[in-house]
Amino acid sequence: MRVVNNPPKSTWEELTKRPSLEKQVLTENVSEILKDVQRNGDSAIYRYTQLLDGVQLNSILVDETEFEDAREKVPLKLKESMRLAYANIEKFHKSQQIVEPVVETMQGVRCWRKSVGIEKVGLYIPGGSAPLFSTVLMLGIPAKLAGCKEIVLCTPPSKEGKINPAILFAAELVGIKTIFKIGGAQAIAAMGFGTESVPKLDKIFGPGNQYVTKAKELIQQSGTAIDMPAGPSEVLIIADETSNPIYVAADLLSQAEHGADSQVILVSNCQSIIEKSIEQVQVQLTKLPRKNIAEQALDKSRAIVFDEMKDCIAFSNSYAPEHLILASESFNEYVEQIENAGSVFLGNYSCESAGDYASGTNHTLPTNGFAKSYSGVSIDSFVKKITFQELTREGIQSLGPAIEIMAEAEELFAHKNAVTVRLKTVSDE
Amino acid sequence: MRVVNNPPKSTWEELTKRPSLEKQVLTENVSEILKDVQRNGDSAIYRYTQLLDGVQLNSILVDETEFEDAREKVPLKLKESMRLAYANIEKFHKSQQIVEPVVETMQGVRCWRKSVGIEKVGLYIPGGSAPLFSTVLMLGIPAKLAGCKEIVLCTPPSKEGKINPAILFAAELVGIKTIFKIGGAQAIAAMGFGTESVPKLDKIFGPGNQYVTKAKELIQQSGTAIDMPAGPSEVLIIADETSNPIYVAADLLSQAEHGADSQVILVSNCQSIIEKSIEQVQVQLTKLPRKNIAEQALDKSRAIVFDEMKDCIAFSNSYAPEHLILASESFNEYVEQIENAGSVFLGNYSCESAGDYASGTNHTLPTNGFAKSYSGVSIDSFVKKITFQELTREGIQSLGPAIEIMAEAEELFAHKNAVTVRLKTVSDE
């Protein structure tokens, strides 16, 4: 972990840069898969599943016996933990369901907004060594609360053609019954275009490798909405003399183990906390099964020392981290100054793992600096807000003349006339 | 206007299709402009302005004398109308600023969400024959309310190098001081990449022609957020025997005059209302200055008759119109069934023009079927919602064990360890 001392503001742009990926070949390969699925539907899906996941499936749809099997296989303690996480996530996301008031902007002119669940949504859950059942909860619970009528989940099968029981159990907890054994770009294509088996969906959510990410970017251009653009996961920790270096190190490592491309930044106004934290990273690193991955991520990571805490905060706002840990007992002094971040963890006991699994906040968050303009997933992500307006006779009479003047100034005479014909009749009545 | 009788559901997909544009050449041209501006900054901007807008400017920034001039030139009645619209738009958008509660998901675990204005936003206002000052209000007012710190507006200059006074006056009303005389794809590039004069912005809003739309799509892939994907404007009117054919015709025409590619759909359970409305369209059309444009749009438009009102509603939900007019005295019977629409106009007196200018709702809305998954512009569009969580010692003690179990099940041992080191210290204390 490279330590940088008091970098001048002119260098911040460079210091906040994320590594960019060469994408030309990727785009061509993924485009090819998308076109193939669009043209050939299920047969392309089965072909890619054999080619890329190494398994020839008889059916891509998970059946009832597999759900039953999952119920048996998931250990009781894990089920209980998932239920606890479920309750917290549900409680927090329910608080986002706010009915907005009807506003009478003028007498006879009433306006309001109503949230309506997006009808058909698709959730993508990556496969690989670890089953990301937590993401099933993080996407499935708000989808259910939002009232989405059709929720489809895609996740790649193992070489044995199976889905990890924890994923199936989490899906069942949420109430998701339609699960397809499809991974990668072909899953995104199936959900975006629809196939004989997979319904065409309105919006696609979920993390994934660079193929999945690219496929989501391309499918968005074909008219299917996506949750947000994606990049490698990242944490920025702001530490001061009240931080605990053991905790700081553990939090840095919990981000670093995500992947070799994970971004890990430590910022502090206290040189000794940085030194102790880096020491602790070395100690804790030795015991980690994913040591290799974490080491690669740490190689590219930085610890930055500033004289003033205000520069630590300013740097963090400039970086716009996905996860921000204010690892300080004095976090209340700083929290109001946070302007760009996905999710913020306050104080020494609020580790990122808490938000990753169970505190209640969502763990699907903007990376790559997108926290400057995007929010994490929430109830909002699963609804559209439709505006309504109702003008009475009185309303059009009081508002009409102003509309006529403005429409005429914009040279839109049919717009004006839509008011004129009404005003005429109303005054005749 | 083609009349379609009782189309079976199997034909709805075809009937709800919007015309698709051939985009390959467009993409290449617009990419070229983007690259040029990214590489050459202001000099490219001046060059394109001369080439495409036909004017050689000395400065692209609007200066104080031009604002003064606008104040003098805009007629008093237009100023008053704009102020009325301003008040209504502000009132409605303020109602969207809701402070969400802090939720204690478990004892010692508090979660909440805070809206923070996106720091730097750019508004694009098209030029052309008519000055779209109403869009300045529709984008500028929520940007101000959201607390965006830097609001930049770009709009193309006339051949005389001027900006329409109504646009400058509206911008001044909102409090926007930074206005650049830049149009087209080069404006989007300037705001997305930044130049010597134009700041690099976090999110870009606003309508435009196909070059602007394509530039926004491409700039989004470079990491600048945009309001929403765009397509030609559209209205769907649901009429019944209580509708007024004169109003229906006027509303159809007010959409049709927007552009030759505008989409205009009339759906009814009442054959005679359709016939009378089409008759009225012919009568009103003759008097319109933009008759030619409206005729082209009407040529591609459809009137659809269903036996049942429930099919009218279902067809509308399937089409997902940008603007939906429930032109019926019985709108209250149908309003709860509306699932996909940008903005809905209820009853015979709520014409689309009202929402376009002054009722208070926003007129920047999802087109092209995107109303299935996107909302119109609102306060939400100008903020990101950051989540916060604070775990006390008690919080990590009650939540920690569940996190450990889940992290282990996902094989993320550093995630688990971040909890373990805390639980260890806490129980030692």
Short mmCIF file of N, CA, C and O in Angstrom, two decimals, chain A residues 30-88:
data_model
loop_
_atom_site.label_atom_id
_atom_site.label_comp_id
_atom_site.label_asym_id
_atom_site.label_seq_id
_atom_site.Cartn_x
_atom_site.Cartn_y
_atom_site.Cartn_z
N VAL A 30 -19.21 -9.48 -26.79
CA VAL A 30 -20.50 -9.43 -26.10
C VAL A 30 -21.63 -9.10 -27.08
O VAL A 30 -22.71 -9.69 -27.02
N SER A 31 -21.36 -8.19 -28.02
CA SER A 31 -22.36 -7.88 -29.06
C SER A 31 -22.77 -9.13 -29.80
O SER A 31 -23.95 -9.33 -30.12
N GLU A 32 -21.78 -9.96 -30.10
CA GLU A 32 -22.02 -11.19 -30.83
C GLU A 32 -22.98 -12.10 -30.06
O GLU A 32 -23.95 -12.64 -30.62
N ILE A 33 -22.73 -12.23 -28.75
CA ILE A 33 -23.60 -13.07 -27.90
C ILE A 33 -25.02 -12.50 -27.88
O ILE A 33 -26.01 -13.22 -28.02
N LEU A 34 -25.11 -11.17 -27.73
CA LEU A 34 -26.43 -10.53 -27.68
C LEU A 34 -27.22 -10.79 -28.96
O LEU A 34 -28.39 -11.18 -28.92
N LYS A 35 -26.56 -10.58 -30.09
CA LYS A 35 -27.24 -10.79 -31.38
C LYS A 35 -27.69 -12.24 -31.54
O LYS A 35 -28.78 -12.52 -32.03
N ASP A 36 -26.82 -13.14 -31.13
CA ASP A 36 -27.09 -14.57 -31.27
C ASP A 36 -28.34 -14.95 -30.45
O ASP A 36 -29.24 -15.64 -30.94
N VAL A 37 -28.41 -14.47 -29.21
CA VAL A 37 -29.55 -14.78 -28.34
C VAL A 37 -30.82 -14.14 -28.89
O VAL A 37 -31.89 -14.74 -28.89
N GLN A 38 -30.68 -12.90 -29.39
CA GLN A 38 -31.84 -12.22 -29.95
C GLN A 38 -32.41 -13.01 -31.15
O GLN A 38 -33.62 -13.13 -31.30
N ARG A 39 -31.50 -13.54 -31.94
CA ARG A 39 -31.91 -14.26 -33.14
C ARG A 39 -32.38 -15.69 -32.84
O ARG A 39 -33.38 -16.14 -33.35
N ASN A 40 -31.63 -16.39 -31.99
CA ASN A 40 -31.84 -17.83 -31.84
C ASN A 40 -32.46 -18.26 -30.51
O ASN A 40 -32.69 -19.45 -30.29
N GLY A 41 -32.68 -17.30 -29.62
CA GLY A 41 -33.42 -17.60 -28.39
C GLY A 41 -32.82 -18.72 -27.56
O GLY A 41 -31.59 -18.82 -27.41
N ASP A 42 -33.70 -19.58 -27.06
CA ASP A 42 -33.29 -20.66 -26.15
C ASP A 42 -32.14 -21.50 -26.70
O ASP A 42 -31.24 -21.89 -25.96
N SER A 43 -32.14 -21.77 -28.01
CA SER A 43 -31.11 -22.67 -28.53
C SER A 43 -29.73 -22.03 -28.36
O SER A 43 -28.76 -22.72 -28.05
N ALA A 44 -29.67 -20.70 -28.51
CA ALA A 44 -28.39 -20.02 -28.25
C ALA A 44 -28.02 -20.11 -26.77
O ALA A 44 -26.85 -20.32 -26.42
N ILE A 45 -29.02 -19.98 -25.92
CA ILE A 45 -28.77 -20.06 -24.47
C ILE A 45 -28.17 -21.43 -24.10
O ILE A 45 -27.15 -21.51 -23.42
N TYR A 46 -28.80 -22.49 -24.58
CA TYR A 46 -28.28 -23.83 -24.26
C TYR A 46 -26.86 -24.01 -24.79
O TYR A 46 -25.99 -24.59 -24.15
N ARG A 47 -26.64 -23.46 -25.98
CA ARG A 47 -25.31 -23.59 -26.60
C ARG A 47 -24.25 -22.87 -25.76
O ARG A 47 -23.20 -23.41 -25.44
N TYR A 48 -24.55 -21.60 -25.36
CA TYR A 48 -23.56 -20.86 -24.56
C TYR A 48 -23.36 -21.49 -23.18
O TYR A 48 -22.27 -21.44 -22.62
N THR A 49 -24.43 -22.06 -22.64
CA THR A 49 -24.30 -22.68 -21.32
C THR A 49 -23.35 -23.88 -21.40
O THR A 49 -22.52 -24.09 -20.52
N GLN A 50 -23.47 -24.63 -22.49
CA GLN A 50 -22.55 -25.74 -22.66
C GLN A 50 -21.11 -25.24 -22.88
O GLN A 50 -20.17 -25.72 -22.26
N LEU A 51 -21.00 -24.22 -23.71
CA LEU A 51 -19.68 -23.70 -24.07
C LEU A 51 -18.99 -23.02 -22.88
O LEU A 51 -17.82 -23.25 -22.61
N LEU A 52 -19.71 -22.16 -22.17
CA LEU A 52 -19.08 -21.29 -21.18
C LEU A 52 -19.21 -21.82 -19.75
O LEU A 52 -18.32 -21.60 -18.92
N ASP A 53 -20.31 -22.49 -19.44
CA ASP A 53 -20.45 -23.04 -18.09
C ASP A 53 -20.10 -24.52 -18.05
O ASP A 53 -20.07 -25.13 -16.98
N GLY A 54 -19.88 -25.09 -19.22
CA GLY A 54 -19.42 -26.48 -19.28
C GLY A 54 -20.47 -27.50 -18.86
O GLY A 54 -20.13 -28.55 -18.31
N VAL A 55 -21.74 -27.21 -19.11
CA VAL A 55 -22.76 -28.18 -18.73
C VAL A 55 -23.90 -28.18 -19.77
O VAL A 55 -24.31 -27.13 -20.25
N GLN A 56 -24.33 -29.40 -20.12
CA GLN A 56 -25.45 -29.52 -21.06
C GLN A 56 -26.72 -29.73 -20.24
O GLN A 56 -26.91 -30.76 -19.61
N LEU A 57 -27.58 -28.75 -20.26
CA LEU A 57 -28.78 -28.80 -19.43
C LEU A 57 -29.95 -29.37 -20.22
O LEU A 57 -30.04 -29.21 -21.44
N ASN A 58 -30.86 -30.05 -19.50
CA ASN A 58 -32.13 -30.46 -20.12
C ASN A 58 -33.16 -29.36 -19.99
O ASN A 58 -34.02 -29.19 -20.84
N SER A 59 -33.07 -28.62 -18.89
CA SER A 59 -33.99 -27.50 -18.70
C SER A 59 -33.24 -26.37 -18.02
O SER A 59 -32.45 -26.59 -17.10
N ILE A 60 -33.49 -25.13 -18.46
CA ILE A 60 -32.83 -24.00 -17.81
C ILE A 60 -33.64 -23.48 -16.62
O ILE A 60 -33.16 -22.68 -15.84
N LEU A 61 -34.85 -23.97 -16.49
CA LEU A 61 -35.72 -23.49 -15.41
C LEU A 61 -35.55 -24.35 -14.16
O LEU A 61 -35.60 -25.58 -14.23
N VAL A 62 -35.32 -23.67 -13.01
CA VAL A 62 -35.21 -24.41 -11.75
C VAL A 62 -36.59 -24.98 -11.39
O VAL A 62 -37.59 -24.26 -11.44
N ASP A 63 -36.63 -26.27 -11.03
CA ASP A 63 -37.94 -26.87 -10.72
C ASP A 63 -38.16 -27.04 -9.21
O ASP A 63 -37.25 -26.81 -8.41
N GLU A 64 -39.36 -27.44 -8.86
CA GLU A 64 -39.76 -27.49 -7.46
C GLU A 64 -38.86 -28.42 -6.62
O GLU A 64 -38.54 -28.11 -5.47
N THR A 65 -38.42 -29.53 -7.20
CA THR A 65 -37.57 -30.44 -6.40
C THR A 65 -36.25 -29.77 -6.02
O THR A 65 -35.70 -30.04 -4.95
N GLU A 66 -35.79 -28.87 -6.87
CA GLU A 66 -34.53 -28.18 -6.54
C GLU A 66 -34.73 -27.20 -5.38
O GLU A 66 -33.85 -27.01 -4.56
N PHE A 67 -35.91 -26.55 -5.36
CA PHE A 67 -36.22 -25.68 -4.22
C PHE A 67 -36.31 -26.50 -2.93
O PHE A 67 -35.79 -26.12 -1.89
N GLU A 68 -36.97 -27.65 -3.03
CA GLU A 68 -37.10 -28.53 -1.86
C GLU A 68 -35.74 -28.95 -1.34
O GLU A 68 -35.47 -28.89 -0.13
N ASP A 69 -34.91 -29.35 -2.27
CA ASP A 69 -33.56 -29.79 -1.94
C ASP A 69 -32.80 -28.66 -1.22
O ASP A 69 -32.09 -28.91 -0.23
N ALA A 70 -32.97 -27.44 -1.69
CA ALA A 70 -32.28 -26.30 -1.09
C ALA A 70 -32.73 -26.10 0.35
O ALA A 70 -31.92 -25.86 1.25
N ARG A 71 -34.03 -26.21 0.55
CA ARG A 71 -34.58 -26.06 1.89
C ARG A 71 -33.91 -27.03 2.87
O ARG A 71 -33.65 -26.70 4.02
N GLU A 72 -33.64 -28.23 2.39
CA GLU A 72 -32.99 -29.23 3.25
C GLU A 72 -31.52 -28.94 3.47
O GLU A 72 -30.99 -29.15 4.55
N LYS A 73 -30.87 -28.46 2.41
CA LYS A 73 -29.41 -28.37 2.45
C LYS A 73 -28.88 -27.14 3.18
O LYS A 73 -27.76 -27.17 3.70
N VAL A 74 -29.61 -26.04 3.19
CA VAL A 74 -29.09 -24.83 3.83
C VAL A 74 -29.12 -25.01 5.34
O VAL A 74 -30.16 -25.35 5.91
N PRO A 75 -27.97 -24.82 6.01
CA PRO A 75 -27.92 -25.03 7.47
C PRO A 75 -28.88 -24.10 8.20
O PRO A 75 -29.10 -22.96 7.78
N LEU A 76 -29.40 -24.56 9.30
CA LEU A 76 -30.39 -23.82 10.08
C LEU A 76 -29.88 -22.43 10.47
O LEU A 76 -30.60 -21.43 10.36
N LYS A 77 -28.62 -22.37 10.92
CA LYS A 77 -28.06 -21.09 11.37
C LYS A 77 -27.99 -20.07 10.23
O LYS A 77 -28.17 -18.87 10.44
N LEU A 78 -27.69 -20.56 9.04
CA LEU A 78 -27.64 -19.65 7.89
C LEU A 78 -29.04 -19.17 7.55
O LEU A 78 -29.26 -18.00 7.25
N LYS A 79 -30.02 -20.07 7.65
CA LYS A 79 -31.42 -19.67 7.42
C LYS A 79 -31.84 -18.58 8.40
O LYS A 79 -32.46 -17.59 8.01
N GLU A 80 -31.48 -18.78 9.66
CA GLU A 80 -31.85 -17.79 10.69
C GLU A 80 -31.19 -16.44 10.40
O GLU A 80 -31.80 -15.38 10.53
N SER A 81 -29.93 -16.48 10.02
CA SER A 81 -29.19 -15.25 9.71
C SER A 81 -29.83 -14.53 8.52
O SER A 81 -29.98 -13.31 8.52
N MET A 82 -30.18 -15.31 7.51
CA MET A 82 -30.83 -14.71 6.34
C MET A 82 -32.15 -14.07 6.73
O MET A 82 -32.50 -13.00 6.24
N ARG A 83 -32.88 -14.71 7.62
CA ARG A 83 -34.18 -14.15 8.04
C ARG A 83 -33.99 -12.85 8.80
O ARG A 83 -34.79 -11.92 8.66
N LEU A 84 -32.93 -12.79 9.61
CA LEU A 84 -32.62 -11.56 10.33
C LEU A 84 -32.28 -10.44 9.34
O LEU A 84 -32.79 -9.31 9.43
N ALA A 85 -31.41 -10.76 8.38
CA ALA A 85 -31.03 -9.78 7.36
C ALA A 85 -32.28 -9.34 6.59
O ALA A 85 -32.49 -8.14 6.35
N TYR A 86 -33.11 -10.30 6.23
CA TYR A 86 -34.35 -10.02 5.51
C TYR A 86 -35.19 -8.98 6.25
O TYR A 86 -35.63 -7.98 5.69
N ALA A 87 -35.36 -9.22 7.57
CA ALA A 87 -36.22 -8.32 8.36
C ALA A 87 -35.65 -6.90 8.36
O ALA A 87 -36.40 -5.92 8.21
N ASN A 88 -34.33 -6.78 8.52
CA ASN A 88 -33.72 -5.44 8.55
C ASN A 88 -33.81 -4.75 7.20
O ASN A 88 -34.12 -3.56 7.10
#
